[in-house]
Amino acid sequence: MNRTLADRHARLAERFGTPLYVYDLDEIDAARSELYDALPREARLFYALKANPHPDIARALGEGPGRPCLPEISSTGELAVALAAGRRGQDCLYTGPGKTAAELDEAIALGVRRFSTDSVTDVRRVGAAARAHGAVADCILRVNAPSARGTTAIRMTGTPSQFGFDAETLPDTLPLVRDIPGTRITGLHFFPLSNAQDASALIDAFRHSIILAAQLERDLGLTLRFLDLGGGFAAPYGVPGQRGAYPKLRAELEADLDLHLPGWRHDRPAVAFEAGRFLVGAGGTLIARVGNIKVSRGHKFVVLDAGINAFGGMSGLGRLLPVSVRIDGAAETETATLVGPLCTPGDVLGRGVELPVLEPGDLVSIPNAGAYGPTASLLTFLGRPAPAEVVVRGDLVVSASRLEHHRVALGGCS
Ligand SMILES: *Cc1c(COP(=O)(O)O)cnc(C)c1O
């Protein structure tokens, strides 16, 4: 990080307090252009709001310059963000294995017409909600595909999952969902990988999905109008590094689609991809302040004002460690454990991390923190305020805000 950026972050920390997320929309625009350039020109790109549902980010990704992303949402809360960001219900793809009748009713009422479905019950519920509004909803069937390893993989069993229809039993399941009033089965949805570190593994996974989609279309007598091939585009998380680069992806995808689904350039099927972390990861930096330095039995602990309450990104799943801190030409570095302020030994951001020699009051910045930040953290645990979130475009501050939780009373108590 250069000096001016560090100074700019320090000024923002002074003005808005720490812990503080800074999201730069210019960087997010750049990521979006990069990904569109790596995909076939005809492809649509969905932004998974799960990665960062900040309204200014959802809005920026849904507007120009460059081609906008469509919202991929999984709750009525995310739907509200997409609508507030200027998108229409009909632009959204609504996904998730636990959709309730009530949320489907709300989604249909707000104009959502495309759902990724994971079970027979799911399609039935979509149908019931659509009928109640005199509507017909497009359902795409999420496919739990067998492993991509080996070309005859279609005969192997995939991993058991709450997501998707098992590919090998789809011939038996399809008749159960085919004619549900209020629905049309219009396509398939694959999402076999996340954060694929290896571009060729990603290309193989897409190829596998394309071949399976073509085979299911043929064997099941489906008419594919929409094919969501998922994502898996990689981005570093809380450590330095670059987004994934996919120089061969576009040509490989075009060749595979031309071969197996030759109508795809004319929307038969329309082909879509999804991304979360790739689009927003590098655009975010978490700035925290050192509260205390403590040595215990010869081991140094740097206690920050941000822990897993602010940058917990699914820490319960053990996906987070280790975080690193940017070292901007520090003369001296040392190894220490980076912890947050919470009263739990689980509040560790990084063990044995290389750090500049720090003092209480110093600012540290954690790079590539734009995805799975505040909303993927234990925000209410131990009752600290949520981190500030400042959206910038270069030097310009677009907005500054903070999430707030409060308890509301429910009726029905005497
Ligand atoms: C979470 C999710 C994404 C985004 O994943 P990233 O790894 O952040 O790109 C995309 N699609 C679906 C269906 C998801 O559940």
CSV table of C-alpha atoms and ligand atoms in Angstrom, one decimal:
chain,number,residue,atom,x,y,z
A,1,MET,CA,0.0,0.0,0.0
A,2,ASN,CA,1.4,3.4,-0.9
A,3,ARG,CA,1.8,6.3,1.5
A,4,THR,CA,-1.1,8.3,0.2
A,5,LEU,CA,-3.5,5.4,0.7
A,6,ALA,CA,-2.2,4.8,4.2
A,7,ASP,CA,-2.6,8.5,5.0
A,8,ARG,CA,-6.1,8.5,3.5
A,9,HIS,CA,-7.1,5.5,5.6
A,10,ALA,CA,-5.6,7.2,8.7
A,11,ARG,CA,-7.7,10.3,8.1
A,12,LEU,CA,-10.8,8.2,7.7
A,13,ALA,CA,-10.0,6.3,11.0
A,14,GLU,CA,-9.6,9.7,12.7
A,15,ARG,CA,-12.9,10.9,11.4
A,16,PHE,CA,-15.1,7.9,11.8
A,17,GLY,CA,-13.4,5.8,14.5
A,18,THR,CA,-12.2,2.2,14.4
A,19,PRO,CA,-12.8,-0.6,13.6
A,20,LEU,CA,-13.5,0.8,10.2
A,21,TYR,CA,-14.1,-0.8,6.8
A,22,VAL,CA,-13.2,1.2,3.7
A,23,TYR,CA,-14.7,0.0,0.5
A,24,ASP,CA,-13.5,1.6,-2.8
A,25,LEU,CA,-16.0,1.5,-5.6
A,26,ASP,CA,-13.3,2.1,-8.2
A,27,GLU,CA,-11.7,-1.1,-7.2
A,28,ILE,CA,-15.0,-3.0,-7.3
A,29,ASP,CA,-15.7,-1.6,-10.8
A,30,ALA,CA,-12.3,-2.8,-11.9
A,31,ALA,CA,-13.0,-6.3,-10.6
A,32,ARG,CA,-16.4,-6.4,-12.4
A,33,SER,CA,-14.8,-5.4,-15.7
A,34,GLU,CA,-12.0,-7.9,-15.2
A,35,LEU,CA,-14.5,-10.7,-14.7
A,36,TYR,CA,-16.8,-9.7,-17.6
A,37,ASP,CA,-13.7,-9.7,-19.8
A,38,ALA,CA,-12.9,-13.2,-18.7
A,39,LEU,CA,-16.4,-14.5,-19.7
A,40,PRO,CA,-18.1,-15.0,-23.0
A,41,ARG,CA,-19.7,-11.7,-24.2
A,42,GLU,CA,-23.2,-13.2,-24.1
A,43,ALA,CA,-22.9,-14.3,-20.5
A,44,ARG,CA,-24.8,-12.6,-17.7
A,45,LEU,CA,-23.2,-12.1,-14.3
A,46,PHE,CA,-25.0,-12.3,-11.0
A,47,TYR,CA,-23.6,-10.6,-7.9
A,48,ALA,CA,-24.2,-12.8,-4.7
A,49,LEU,CA,-25.2,-10.1,-2.2
A,50,LYS,CA,-24.2,-12.5,0.6
A,51,ALA,CA,-20.6,-11.5,0.0
A,52,ASN,CA,-21.3,-7.9,0.9
A,53,PRO,CA,-24.9,-6.5,1.1
A,54,HIS,CA,-23.9,-2.9,1.6
A,55,PRO,CA,-26.5,-0.9,-0.3
A,56,ASP,CA,-23.9,1.4,-2.0
A,57,ILE,CA,-22.0,-1.7,-3.3
A,58,ALA,CA,-25.1,-3.4,-4.5
A,59,ARG,CA,-26.0,-0.2,-6.3
A,60,ALA,CA,-22.6,0.3,-7.8
A,61,LEU,CA,-22.5,-3.3,-9.1
A,62,GLY,CA,-26.0,-2.8,-10.6
A,63,GLU,CA,-25.1,0.3,-12.5
A,64,GLY,CA,-22.5,1.4,-15.1
A,65,PRO,CA,-19.9,2.3,-16.1
A,66,GLY,CA,-19.5,-1.1,-17.7
A,67,ARG,CA,-21.9,-4.0,-17.7
A,68,PRO,CA,-24.1,-4.2,-14.6
A,69,CYS,CA,-24.4,-7.3,-12.5
A,70,LEU,CA,-27.8,-8.8,-11.6
A,71,PRO,CA,-28.6,-9.5,-8.0
A,72,GLU,CA,-28.4,-13.1,-6.6
A,73,ILE,CA,-30.3,-13.1,-3.3
A,74,SER,CA,-31.2,-15.6,-0.7
A,75,SER,CA,-33.5,-13.7,1.7
A,76,THR,CA,-36.1,-11.0,1.8
A,77,GLY,CA,-33.5,-8.8,3.5
A,78,GLU,CA,-31.2,-9.1,0.5
A,79,LEU,CA,-34.2,-8.6,-1.8
A,80,ALA,CA,-34.9,-5.3,0.1
A,81,VAL,CA,-31.3,-4.2,-0.5
A,82,ALA,CA,-31.5,-5.1,-4.2
A,83,LEU,CA,-34.7,-3.1,-4.6
A,84,ALA,CA,-33.4,-0.1,-2.7
A,85,ALA,CA,-30.4,-0.2,-5.0
A,86,GLY,CA,-32.6,0.3,-7.9
A,87,ARG,CA,-33.0,-3.2,-9.2
A,88,ARG,CA,-36.3,-4.8,-10.0
A,89,GLY,CA,-37.6,-8.0,-8.5
A,90,GLN,CA,-37.6,-9.6,-12.0
A,91,ASP,CA,-33.8,-8.9,-12.2
A,92,CYS,CA,-33.2,-11.1,-9.2
A,93,LEU,CA,-32.3,-14.8,-8.9
A,94,TYR,CA,-33.6,-16.1,-5.5
A,95,THR,CA,-31.6,-19.0,-4.2
A,96,GLY,CA,-31.3,-21.1,-1.0
A,97,PRO,CA,-32.4,-24.4,0.4
A,98,GLY,CA,-34.8,-23.2,3.1
A,99,LYS,CA,-37.2,-20.8,1.5
A,100,THR,CA,-40.4,-20.4,3.5
A,101,ALA,CA,-43.9,-19.9,2.3
A,102,ALA,CA,-43.9,-16.4,3.8
A,103,GLU,CA,-40.7,-15.2,2.2
A,104,LEU,CA,-41.7,-16.7,-1.2
A,105,ASP,CA,-45.0,-14.8,-0.9
A,106,GLU,CA,-43.2,-11.6,-0.2
A,107,ALA,CA,-40.7,-12.2,-3.0
A,108,ILE,CA,-43.4,-12.9,-5.6
A,109,ALA,CA,-45.3,-9.9,-4.4
A,110,LEU,CA,-42.2,-7.8,-5.0
A,111,GLY,CA,-41.8,-9.1,-8.5
A,112,VAL,CA,-39.3,-11.9,-8.2
A,113,ARG,CA,-40.0,-14.5,-10.9
A,114,ARG,CA,-36.8,-16.6,-11.0
A,115,PHE,CA,-36.0,-19.1,-8.3
A,116,SER,CA,-33.2,-21.6,-7.9
A,117,THR,CA,-34.9,-24.6,-6.3
A,118,ASP,CA,-33.3,-27.4,-4.2
A,119,SER,CA,-36.1,-29.9,-3.6
A,120,VAL,CA,-39.6,-31.0,-4.7
A,121,THR,CA,-41.0,-29.2,-1.7
A,122,ASP,CA,-39.2,-26.0,-2.7
A,123,VAL,CA,-40.8,-26.0,-6.2
A,124,ARG,CA,-44.2,-26.7,-4.7
A,125,ARG,CA,-43.9,-23.8,-2.3
A,126,VAL,CA,-42.8,-21.5,-5.2
A,127,GLY,CA,-45.8,-22.7,-7.2
A,128,ALA,CA,-48.2,-22.1,-4.3
A,129,ALA,CA,-46.9,-18.5,-3.7
A,130,ALA,CA,-46.9,-17.7,-7.4
A,131,ARG,CA,-50.5,-18.9,-7.8
A,132,ALA,CA,-51.7,-16.8,-4.9
A,133,HIS,CA,-50.5,-13.8,-6.9
A,134,GLY,CA,-51.8,-15.1,-10.2
A,135,ALA,CA,-48.3,-15.4,-11.4
A,136,VAL,CA,-46.1,-18.1,-12.9
A,137,ALA,CA,-42.5,-18.3,-11.6
A,138,ASP,CA,-39.5,-19.7,-13.4
A,139,CYS,CA,-37.8,-22.4,-11.4
A,140,ILE,CA,-34.3,-23.5,-12.2
A,141,LEU,CA,-33.3,-26.8,-10.7
A,142,ARG,CA,-30.0,-26.7,-8.8
A,143,VAL,CA,-28.1,-29.8,-9.6
A,144,ASN,CA,-26.0,-31.7,-7.0
A,145,ALA,CA,-23.7,-33.1,-9.6
A,146,PRO,CA,-21.4,-36.1,-9.2
A,147,SER,CA,-17.7,-35.3,-8.7
A,148,ALA,CA,-16.0,-33.7,-11.7
A,149,ARG,CA,-13.1,-36.1,-11.4
A,150,GLY,CA,-13.1,-38.5,-14.4
A,151,THR,CA,-15.1,-38.2,-17.6
A,152,THR,CA,-17.5,-41.0,-16.7
A,153,ALA,CA,-18.2,-39.2,-13.4
A,154,ILE,CA,-21.9,-39.0,-14.2
A,155,ARG,CA,-22.2,-42.5,-12.8
A,156,MET,CA,-20.5,-41.7,-9.6
A,157,THR,CA,-22.4,-40.3,-6.6
A,158,GLY,CA,-22.0,-36.7,-5.5
A,159,THR,CA,-21.7,-35.7,-1.9
A,160,PRO,CA,-24.9,-35.6,0.1
A,161,SER,CA,-26.0,-32.0,0.5
A,162,GLN,CA,-29.0,-29.8,1.4
A,163,PHE,CA,-28.3,-28.1,-2.0
A,164,GLY,CA,-29.7,-29.2,-5.2
A,165,PHE,CA,-31.4,-32.2,-6.8
A,166,ASP,CA,-29.1,-35.3,-6.9
A,167,ALA,CA,-28.2,-35.6,-10.6
A,168,GLU,CA,-28.4,-39.3,-10.7
A,169,THR,CA,-32.0,-39.4,-9.5
A,170,LEU,CA,-33.3,-36.4,-11.5
A,171,PRO,CA,-34.9,-38.7,-14.1
A,172,ASP,CA,-37.2,-40.0,-11.2
A,173,THR,CA,-37.7,-36.6,-9.6
A,174,LEU,CA,-38.4,-34.5,-12.6
A,175,PRO,CA,-41.9,-35.9,-13.2
A,176,LEU,CA,-42.7,-34.7,-9.6
A,177,VAL,CA,-41.8,-31.1,-10.4
A,178,ARG,CA,-42.6,-30.8,-14.0
A,179,ASP,CA,-46.2,-29.8,-13.9
A,180,ILE,CA,-46.6,-27.9,-10.7
A,181,PRO,CA,-49.1,-25.1,-11.3
A,182,GLY,CA,-47.6,-21.7,-10.9
A,183,THR,CA,-44.1,-22.8,-12.0
A,184,ARG,CA,-42.2,-23.5,-15.2
A,185,ILE,CA,-39.0,-25.5,-15.1
A,186,THR,CA,-36.8,-23.3,-17.3
A,187,GLY,CA,-33.2,-24.3,-16.5
A,188,LEU,CA,-30.5,-25.7,-14.4
A,189,HIS,CA,-28.2,-24.2,-11.7
A,190,PHE,CA,-24.7,-25.6,-10.8
A,191,PHE,CA,-22.5,-24.3,-8.1
A,192,PRO,CA,-19.9,-26.9,-7.5
A,193,LEU,CA,-16.9,-24.8,-6.4
A,194,SER,CA,-16.1,-21.7,-4.3
A,195,ASN,CA,-12.9,-19.8,-4.3
A,196,ALA,CA,-11.1,-22.1,-6.7
A,197,GLN,CA,-7.4,-21.4,-6.4
A,198,ASP,CA,-6.7,-23.2,-9.7
A,199,ALA,CA,-8.0,-21.8,-13.0
A,200,SER,CA,-7.8,-25.1,-14.7
A,201,ALA,CA,-9.9,-26.8,-12.0
A,202,LEU,CA,-12.5,-24.1,-12.5
A,203,ILE,CA,-12.5,-24.6,-16.3
A,204,ASP,CA,-12.9,-28.4,-15.7
A,205,ALA,CA,-15.8,-27.8,-13.3
A,206,PHE,CA,-17.6,-25.6,-15.8
A,207,ARG,CA,-17.0,-28.1,-18.6
A,208,HIS,CA,-18.4,-30.9,-16.4
A,209,SER,CA,-21.5,-28.8,-15.7
A,210,ILE,CA,-22.0,-27.9,-19.4
A,211,ILE,CA,-21.7,-31.6,-20.4
A,212,LEU,CA,-24.1,-32.7,-17.7
A,213,ALA,CA,-26.6,-29.9,-18.5
A,214,ALA,CA,-26.6,-31.0,-22.2
A,215,GLN,CA,-27.0,-34.6,-21.2
A,216,LEU,CA,-29.9,-33.8,-18.8
A,217,GLU,CA,-31.6,-31.7,-21.4
A,218,ARG,CA,-31.5,-34.6,-23.8
A,219,ASP,CA,-32.3,-37.4,-21.4
A,220,LEU,CA,-35.0,-35.6,-19.6
A,221,GLY,CA,-36.6,-33.9,-22.5
A,222,LEU,CA,-36.1,-30.5,-20.8
A,223,THR,CA,-36.0,-27.2,-22.8
A,224,LEU,CA,-33.1,-25.3,-21.2
A,225,ARG,CA,-33.8,-21.6,-21.4
A,226,PHE,CA,-31.5,-20.6,-18.6
A,227,LEU,CA,-28.2,-22.2,-17.5
A,228,ASP,CA,-26.5,-20.8,-14.4
A,229,LEU,CA,-23.0,-22.3,-14.3
A,230,GLY,CA,-22.2,-20.9,-10.8
A,231,GLY,CA,-18.9,-19.4,-10.0
A,232,GLY,CA,-15.9,-20.1,-7.8
A,233,PHE,CA,-13.9,-17.1,-8.9
A,234,ALA,CA,-11.1,-16.7,-6.4
A,235,ALA,CA,-10.1,-13.7,-4.2
A,236,PRO,CA,-7.7,-13.6,-1.2
A,237,TYR,CA,-9.4,-13.1,2.1
A,238,GLY,CA,-7.7,-10.9,4.8
A,239,VAL,CA,-4.3,-11.6,3.4
A,240,PRO,CA,-2.3,-9.8,0.6
A,241,GLY,CA,-2.6,-11.1,-2.9
A,242,GLN,CA,-4.4,-10.8,-6.2
A,243,ARG,CA,-7.8,-12.0,-7.5
A,244,GLY,CA,-7.8,-15.1,-9.7
A,245,ALA,CA,-6.7,-14.6,-13.3
A,246,TYR,CA,-8.6,-16.5,-16.0
A,247,PRO,CA,-7.0,-15.7,-19.4
A,248,LYS,CA,-8.1,-19.0,-21.0
A,249,LEU,CA,-11.6,-19.2,-19.5
A,250,ARG,CA,-13.5,-17.3,-22.2
A,251,ALA,CA,-12.2,-19.3,-25.1
A,252,GLU,CA,-12.6,-22.6,-23.3
A,253,LEU,CA,-16.2,-21.8,-22.3
A,254,GLU,CA,-17.1,-20.7,-25.8
A,255,ALA,CA,-15.7,-23.9,-27.2
A,256,ASP,CA,-17.5,-26.1,-24.7
A,257,LEU,CA,-20.8,-24.3,-25.1
A,258,ASP,CA,-20.6,-24.3,-28.9
A,259,LEU,CA,-20.0,-28.1,-28.8
A,260,HIS,CA,-22.6,-29.1,-26.3
A,261,LEU,CA,-25.2,-26.4,-26.2
A,262,PRO,CA,-25.0,-24.8,-29.7
A,263,GLY,CA,-28.0,-22.5,-29.2
A,264,TRP,CA,-26.4,-20.7,-26.3
A,265,ARG,CA,-25.4,-17.6,-28.3
A,266,HIS,CA,-29.1,-17.0,-28.9
A,267,ASP,CA,-30.2,-17.5,-25.3
A,268,ARG,CA,-31.1,-21.2,-25.8
A,269,PRO,CA,-30.0,-21.4,-23.1
A,270,ALA,CA,-29.0,-18.0,-21.7
A,271,VAL,CA,-25.8,-18.6,-19.8
A,272,ALA,CA,-25.1,-17.0,-16.4
A,273,PHE,CA,-22.4,-17.0,-13.8
A,274,GLU,CA,-22.2,-15.9,-10.2
A,275,ALA,CA,-19.6,-14.1,-8.2
A,276,GLY,CA,-19.3,-12.7,-4.7
A,277,ARG,CA,-15.8,-12.4,-3.2
A,278,PHE,CA,-14.1,-11.8,-6.6
A,279,LEU,CA,-16.1,-8.7,-7.1
A,280,VAL,CA,-15.8,-7.1,-3.7
A,281,GLY,CA,-12.9,-8.7,-1.8
A,282,ALA,CA,-10.1,-6.5,-3.0
A,283,GLY,CA,-12.3,-3.4,-2.7
A,284,GLY,CA,-12.3,-3.5,1.1
A,285,THR,CA,-9.8,-2.8,3.8
A,286,LEU,CA,-10.3,-3.2,7.5
A,287,ILE,CA,-8.6,-0.6,9.6
A,288,ALA,CA,-8.2,-1.5,13.3
A,289,ARG,CA,-6.4,0.1,16.2
A,290,VAL,CA,-4.0,-1.6,18.6
A,291,GLY,CA,-5.5,-1.4,22.1
A,292,ASN,CA,-2.8,-3.3,23.9
A,293,ILE,CA,0.3,-5.3,23.5
A,294,LYS,CA,0.8,-8.1,26.0
A,295,VAL,CA,3.4,-10.7,26.5
A,296,SER,CA,2.4,-14.0,28.1
A,297,ARG,CA,5.0,-16.7,28.7
A,298,GLY,CA,7.3,-15.3,26.1
A,299,HIS,CA,4.6,-15.0,23.5
A,300,LYS,CA,3.4,-11.6,22.2
A,301,PHE,CA,-0.3,-10.8,21.7
A,302,VAL,CA,-1.4,-7.8,19.8
A,303,VAL,CA,-5.0,-6.9,21.0
A,304,LEU,CA,-7.0,-5.0,18.4
A,305,ASP,CA,-10.3,-3.3,18.7
A,306,ALA,CA,-11.6,-5.6,15.9
A,307,GLY,CA,-12.0,-9.3,16.4
A,308,ILE,CA,-14.3,-12.0,15.1
A,309,ASN,CA,-17.1,-9.6,16.0
A,310,ALA,CA,-16.0,-7.3,13.1
A,311,PHE,CA,-14.1,-9.7,10.8
A,312,GLY,CA,-15.4,-13.1,11.8
A,313,GLY,CA,-16.1,-14.3,8.2
A,314,MET,CA,-17.5,-17.6,9.0
A,315,SER,CA,-14.8,-18.1,11.7
A,316,GLY,CA,-17.0,-20.8,13.1
A,317,LEU,CA,-16.2,-22.8,10.0
A,318,GLY,CA,-12.5,-22.3,10.6
A,319,ARG,CA,-12.1,-20.6,7.3
A,320,LEU,CA,-10.6,-17.4,8.5
A,321,LEU,CA,-7.1,-17.9,9.7
A,322,PRO,CA,-4.6,-16.5,9.2
A,323,VAL,CA,-5.2,-12.8,8.6
A,324,SER,CA,-2.3,-10.6,7.9
A,325,VAL,CA,-1.5,-7.0,8.4
A,326,ARG,CA,0.0,-4.8,5.7
A,327,ILE,CA,3.6,-4.0,6.4
A,328,ASP,CA,4.4,-0.8,4.6
A,329,GLY,CA,8.1,-0.8,4.6
A,330,ALA,CA,8.3,-1.3,8.4
A,331,ALA,CA,11.9,-1.2,9.4
A,332,GLU,CA,11.5,-4.1,11.8
A,333,THR,CA,9.0,-7.0,12.0
A,334,GLU,CA,8.2,-9.6,14.6
A,335,THR,CA,5.9,-12.6,15.0
A,336,ALA,CA,2.9,-12.3,17.3
A,337,THR,CA,-0.7,-13.4,17.7
A,338,LEU,CA,-3.3,-11.0,16.5
A,339,VAL,CA,-6.4,-11.1,18.7
A,340,GLY,CA,-9.6,-9.1,19.1
A,341,PRO,CA,-11.2,-7.6,22.2
A,342,LEU,CA,-13.8,-10.3,22.9
A,343,CYS,CA,-13.9,-12.4,26.1
A,344,THR,CA,-13.3,-15.7,24.4
A,345,PRO,CA,-10.1,-17.4,23.5
A,346,GLY,CA,-11.7,-18.0,20.1
A,347,ASP,CA,-11.2,-14.3,19.2
A,348,VAL,CA,-8.0,-14.8,17.2
A,349,LEU,CA,-7.5,-13.2,13.8
A,350,GLY,CA,-4.1,-14.8,13.2
A,351,ARG,CA,-1.6,-16.9,15.1
A,352,GLY,CA,2.1,-16.4,14.5
A,353,VAL,CA,1.6,-13.5,12.1
A,354,GLU,CA,4.4,-11.4,10.9
A,355,LEU,CA,3.8,-7.8,12.1
A,356,PRO,CA,5.5,-4.5,12.2
A,357,VAL,CA,6.6,-3.7,15.7
A,358,LEU,CA,3.4,-2.1,17.1
A,359,GLU,CA,2.5,0.2,20.0
A,360,PRO,CA,-0.9,0.8,21.6
A,361,GLY,CA,-2.7,3.4,19.5
A,362,ASP,CA,-1.2,2.3,16.2
A,363,LEU,CA,-3.4,1.6,13.2
A,364,VAL,CA,-3.2,-1.7,11.3
A,365,SER,CA,-4.9,-2.4,8.0
A,366,ILE,CA,-6.1,-5.8,6.9
A,367,PRO,CA,-6.2,-6.1,3.1
A,368,ASN,CA,-8.7,-7.9,0.9
A,369,ALA,CA,-11.5,-7.6,3.5
A,370,GLY,CA,-14.3,-6.4,1.3
A,371,ALA,CA,-16.2,-9.8,1.2
A,372,TYR,CA,-17.7,-11.6,4.1
A,373,GLY,CA,-17.0,-8.8,6.5
A,374,PRO,CA,-19.4,-7.3,9.0
A,375,THR,CA,-22.5,-9.3,8.0
A,376,ALA,CA,-20.5,-12.6,8.2
A,377,SER,CA,-19.2,-11.8,11.6
A,378,LEU,CA,-20.5,-12.4,15.2
A,379,LEU,CA,-21.7,-8.8,15.2
A,380,THR,CA,-23.8,-8.9,18.3
A,381,PHE,CA,-21.6,-11.2,20.4
A,382,LEU,CA,-20.4,-9.3,23.4
A,383,GLY,CA,-22.4,-6.3,22.5
A,384,ARG,CA,-19.8,-4.0,20.9
A,385,PRO,CA,-20.9,-1.6,18.2
A,386,ALA,CA,-20.6,-2.8,14.6
A,387,PRO,CA,-17.6,-1.5,12.7
A,388,ALA,CA,-18.0,1.7,10.7
A,389,GLU,CA,-18.3,1.2,7.0
A,390,VAL,CA,-17.1,4.0,4.7
A,391,VAL,CA,-17.7,3.8,0.9
A,392,VAL,CA,-15.3,5.8,-1.2
A,393,ARG,CA,-14.5,6.5,-4.8
A,394,GLY,CA,-10.8,7.2,-4.7
A,395,ASP,CA,-10.6,10.4,-2.6
A,396,LEU,CA,-14.3,11.0,-2.5
A,397,VAL,CA,-16.3,9.7,0.5
A,398,VAL,CA,-19.6,8.4,-0.8
A,399,SER,CA,-21.2,7.4,2.5
A,400,ALA,CA,-20.3,6.4,6.1
A,401,SER,CA,-22.5,4.3,8.2
A,402,ARG,CA,-22.7,1.5,10.8
A,403,LEU,CA,-25.1,-1.4,11.2
A,404,GLU,CA,-27.1,-1.3,14.4
A,405,HIS,CA,-29.0,-4.1,16.1
A,406,HIS,CA,-31.8,-3.4,18.4
A,407,ARG,CA,-34.4,-5.6,20.2
A,408,VAL,CA,-38.0,-5.2,19.2
A,409,ALA,CA,-40.9,-6.5,21.3
A,410,LEU,CA,-43.2,-9.0,19.7
A,411,GLY,CA,-46.9,-8.8,20.4
A,412,GLY,CA,-48.9,-11.5,22.2
A,413,CYS,CA,-47.6,-11.1,25.8
A,414,SER,CA,-50.1,-10.1,28.4
B,1,LIG,C1,-22.1,-17.9,-1.8
B,1,LIG,C2,-22.6,-18.0,-3.2
B,1,LIG,C3,-22.0,-17.4,-4.2
B,1,LIG,C4,-20.8,-16.5,-4.0
B,1,LIG,O1,-19.6,-17.2,-3.6
B,1,LIG,P1,-18.2,-16.5,-3.7
B,1,LIG,O2,-17.3,-17.6,-3.3
B,1,LIG,O3,-18.2,-15.4,-2.8
B,1,LIG,O4,-18.0,-16.0,-5.1
B,1,LIG,C5,-22.5,-17.5,-5.5
B,1,LIG,N1,-23.5,-18.3,-5.7
B,1,LIG,C6,-24.1,-19.0,-4.8
B,1,LIG,C7,-25.3,-19.9,-5.1
B,1,LIG,C8,-23.7,-18.9,-3.5
B,1,LIG,O5,-24.3,-19.6,-2.5
